[in-house]
PDB file of C-alpha atoms in Angstrom:
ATOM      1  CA  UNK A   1     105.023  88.397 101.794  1.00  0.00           C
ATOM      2  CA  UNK A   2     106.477  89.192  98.359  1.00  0.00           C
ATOM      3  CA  UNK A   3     105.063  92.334  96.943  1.00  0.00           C
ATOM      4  CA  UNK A   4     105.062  92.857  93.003  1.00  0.00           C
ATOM      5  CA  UNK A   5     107.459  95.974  92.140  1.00  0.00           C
ATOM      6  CA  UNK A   6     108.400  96.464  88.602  1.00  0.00           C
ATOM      7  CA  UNK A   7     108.938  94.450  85.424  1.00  0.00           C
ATOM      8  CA  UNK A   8     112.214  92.926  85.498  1.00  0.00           C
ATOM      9  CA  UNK A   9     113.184  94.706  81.772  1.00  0.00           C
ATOM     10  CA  UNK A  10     112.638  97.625  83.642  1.00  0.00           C
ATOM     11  CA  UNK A  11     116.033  97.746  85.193  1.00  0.00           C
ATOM     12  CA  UNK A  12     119.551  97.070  82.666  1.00  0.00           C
ATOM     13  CA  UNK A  13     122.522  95.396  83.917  1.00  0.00           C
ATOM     14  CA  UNK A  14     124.779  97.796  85.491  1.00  0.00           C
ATOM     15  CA  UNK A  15     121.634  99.972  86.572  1.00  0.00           C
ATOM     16  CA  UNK A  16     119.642 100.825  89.830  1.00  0.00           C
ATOM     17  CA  UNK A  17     116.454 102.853  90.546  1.00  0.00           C
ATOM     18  CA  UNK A  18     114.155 103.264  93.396  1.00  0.00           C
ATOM     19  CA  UNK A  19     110.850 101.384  93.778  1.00  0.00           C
ATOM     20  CA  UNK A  20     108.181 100.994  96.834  1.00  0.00           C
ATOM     21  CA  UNK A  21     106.851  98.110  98.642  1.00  0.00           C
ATOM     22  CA  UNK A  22     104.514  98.217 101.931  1.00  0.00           C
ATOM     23  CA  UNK A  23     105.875 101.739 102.581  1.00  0.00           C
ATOM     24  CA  UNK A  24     109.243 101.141 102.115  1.00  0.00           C
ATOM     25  CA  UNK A  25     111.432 103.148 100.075  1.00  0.00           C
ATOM     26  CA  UNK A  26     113.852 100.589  98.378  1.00  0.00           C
ATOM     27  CA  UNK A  27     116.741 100.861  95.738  1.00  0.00           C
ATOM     28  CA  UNK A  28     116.517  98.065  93.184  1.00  0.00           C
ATOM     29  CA  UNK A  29     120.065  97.118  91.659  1.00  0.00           C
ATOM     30  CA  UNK A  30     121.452  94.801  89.442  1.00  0.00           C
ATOM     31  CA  UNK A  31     125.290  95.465  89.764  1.00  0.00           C
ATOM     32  CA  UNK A  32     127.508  94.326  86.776  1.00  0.00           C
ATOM     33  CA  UNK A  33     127.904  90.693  86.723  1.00  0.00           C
ATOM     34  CA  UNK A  34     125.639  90.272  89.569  1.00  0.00           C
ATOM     35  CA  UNK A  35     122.593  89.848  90.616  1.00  0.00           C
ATOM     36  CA  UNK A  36     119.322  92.005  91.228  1.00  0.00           C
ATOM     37  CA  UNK A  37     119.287  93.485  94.906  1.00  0.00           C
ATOM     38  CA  UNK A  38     117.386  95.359  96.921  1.00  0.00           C
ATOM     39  CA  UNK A  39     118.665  97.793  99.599  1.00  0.00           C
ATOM     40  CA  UNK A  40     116.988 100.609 101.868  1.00  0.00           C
ATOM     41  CA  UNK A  41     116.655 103.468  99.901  1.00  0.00           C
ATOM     42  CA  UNK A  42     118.091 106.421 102.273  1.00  0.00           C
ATOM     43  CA  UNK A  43     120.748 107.151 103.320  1.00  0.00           C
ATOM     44  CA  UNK A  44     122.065 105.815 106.747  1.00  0.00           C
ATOM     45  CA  UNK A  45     123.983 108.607 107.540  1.00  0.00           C
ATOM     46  CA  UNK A  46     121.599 111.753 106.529  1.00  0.00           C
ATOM     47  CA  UNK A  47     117.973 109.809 105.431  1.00  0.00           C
ATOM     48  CA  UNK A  48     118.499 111.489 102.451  1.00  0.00           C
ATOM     49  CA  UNK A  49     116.271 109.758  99.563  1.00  0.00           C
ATOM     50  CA  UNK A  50     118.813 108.212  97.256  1.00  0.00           C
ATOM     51  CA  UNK A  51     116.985 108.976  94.395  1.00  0.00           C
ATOM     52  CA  UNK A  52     119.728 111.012  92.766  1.00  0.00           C
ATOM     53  CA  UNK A  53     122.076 108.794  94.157  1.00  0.00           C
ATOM     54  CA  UNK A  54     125.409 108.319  91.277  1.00  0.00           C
ATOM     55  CA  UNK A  55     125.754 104.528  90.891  1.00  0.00           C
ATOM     56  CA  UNK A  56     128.432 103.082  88.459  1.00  0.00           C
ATOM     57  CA  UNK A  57     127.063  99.581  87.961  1.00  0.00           C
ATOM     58  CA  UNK A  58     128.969  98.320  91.360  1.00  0.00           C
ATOM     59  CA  UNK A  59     129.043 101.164  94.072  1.00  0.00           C
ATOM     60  CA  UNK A  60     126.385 103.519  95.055  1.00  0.00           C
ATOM     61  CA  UNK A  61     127.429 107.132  96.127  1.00  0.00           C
ATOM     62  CA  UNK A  62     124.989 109.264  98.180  1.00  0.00           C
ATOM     63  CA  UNK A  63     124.615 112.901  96.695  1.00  0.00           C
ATOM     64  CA  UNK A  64     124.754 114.577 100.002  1.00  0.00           C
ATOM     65  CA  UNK A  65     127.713 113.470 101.972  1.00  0.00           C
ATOM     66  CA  UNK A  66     129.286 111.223  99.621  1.00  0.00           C
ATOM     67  CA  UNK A  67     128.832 108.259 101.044  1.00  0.00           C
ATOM     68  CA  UNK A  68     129.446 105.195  99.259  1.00  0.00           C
ATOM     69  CA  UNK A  69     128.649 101.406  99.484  1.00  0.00           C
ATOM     70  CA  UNK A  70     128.778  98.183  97.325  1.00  0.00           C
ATOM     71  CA  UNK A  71     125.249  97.156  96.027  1.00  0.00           C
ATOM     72  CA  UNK A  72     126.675  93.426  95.683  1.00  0.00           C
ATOM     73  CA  UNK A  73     126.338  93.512  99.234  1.00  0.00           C
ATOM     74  CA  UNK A  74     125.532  96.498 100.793  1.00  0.00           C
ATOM     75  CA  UNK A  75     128.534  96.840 102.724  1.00  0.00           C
ATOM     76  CA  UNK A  76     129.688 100.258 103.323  1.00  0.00           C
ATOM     77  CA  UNK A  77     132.745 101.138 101.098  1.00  0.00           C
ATOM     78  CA  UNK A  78     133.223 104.778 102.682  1.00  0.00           C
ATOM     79  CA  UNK A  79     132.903 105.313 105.283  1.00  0.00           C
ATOM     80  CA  UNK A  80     132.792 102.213 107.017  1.00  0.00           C
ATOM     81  CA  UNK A  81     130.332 103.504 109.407  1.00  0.00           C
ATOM     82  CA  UNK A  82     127.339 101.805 108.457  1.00  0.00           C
ATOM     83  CA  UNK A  83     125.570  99.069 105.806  1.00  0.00           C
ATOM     84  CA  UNK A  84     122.484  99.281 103.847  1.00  0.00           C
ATOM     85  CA  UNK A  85     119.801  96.928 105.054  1.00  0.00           C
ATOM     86  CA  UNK A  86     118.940  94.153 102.008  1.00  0.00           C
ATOM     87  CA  UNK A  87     115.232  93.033 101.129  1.00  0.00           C
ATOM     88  CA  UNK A  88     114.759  90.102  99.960  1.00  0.00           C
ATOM     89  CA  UNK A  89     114.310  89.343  96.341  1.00  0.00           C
ATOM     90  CA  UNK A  90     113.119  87.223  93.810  1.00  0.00           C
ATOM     91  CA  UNK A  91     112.340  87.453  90.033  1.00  0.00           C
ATOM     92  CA  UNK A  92     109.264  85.390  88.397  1.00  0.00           C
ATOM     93  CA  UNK A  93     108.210  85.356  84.840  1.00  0.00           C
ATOM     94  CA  UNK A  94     109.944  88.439  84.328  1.00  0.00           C
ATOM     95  CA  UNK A  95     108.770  89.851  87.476  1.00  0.00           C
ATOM     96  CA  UNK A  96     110.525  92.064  90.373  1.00  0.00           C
ATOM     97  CA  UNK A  97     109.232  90.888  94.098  1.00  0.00           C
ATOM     98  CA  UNK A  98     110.760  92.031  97.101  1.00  0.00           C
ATOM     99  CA  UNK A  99     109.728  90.746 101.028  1.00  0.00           C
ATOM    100  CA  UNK A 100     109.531  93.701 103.754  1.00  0.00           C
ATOM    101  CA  UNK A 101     108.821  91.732 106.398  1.00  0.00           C
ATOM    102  CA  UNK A 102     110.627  92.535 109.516  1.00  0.00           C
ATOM    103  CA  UNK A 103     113.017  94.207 107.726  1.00  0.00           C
ATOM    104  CA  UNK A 104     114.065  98.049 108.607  1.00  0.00           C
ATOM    105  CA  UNK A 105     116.602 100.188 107.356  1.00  0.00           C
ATOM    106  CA  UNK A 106     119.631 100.962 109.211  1.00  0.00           C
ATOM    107  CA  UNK A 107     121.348 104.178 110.629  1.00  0.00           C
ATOM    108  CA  UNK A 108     124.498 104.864 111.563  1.00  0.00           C
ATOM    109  CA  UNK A 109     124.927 106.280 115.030  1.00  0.00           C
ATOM    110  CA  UNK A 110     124.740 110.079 115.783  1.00  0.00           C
TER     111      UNK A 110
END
């Protein structure tokens, strides 16, 4: 079930910031010449809220440990160790939605 998030003007080209649906604390990005994503919104490695995360319209760089990972995909960039886990999306009448169901963010092993 889709839940309403944010107006889609909300969030530029190039930008990210964090929203919550059912509970779930998600980072909503539209890379550059992409499209709007949405990713688990901790940190894999730490849990770490990536709320002050540093995100140059492409990668996304935890503040902590430095992580890093492209928000095209959610693949990790470095380290390899682990990927973001992607929500669906979809955009309606200018309108953010994003589907929780049965999905859980990832860790990276201890």
């Amino acid at each position: 079930m889709f839940t309403r998030v944010c107006k889609a003007e909300t969030l530029p080209e190039g930008g990210m910031r964090l929203v919550i649906a059912d509970s779930h604390l998600i980072v909503l990005a539209w890379p550059e010449d992409g499209e709007i994503k949405a990713f688990q919104g901790v940190c894999p490695h730490s849990n770490t809220p990536l709320n002050e995360a540093e995100f140059d319209g492409t990668v996304i760089t935890c503040p902590l440990h430095f992580w890093t990972w492209d928000l095209n995909s959610g693949d990790p960039i470095e380290p390899k160790e682990c990927p973001l886990a992607q929500y669906p999306v979809k955009v309606e009448d200018g309108v953010v939605y994003i589907d929780t169901e049965g999905v859980t963010p990832l860790f990276a092993a201890p």
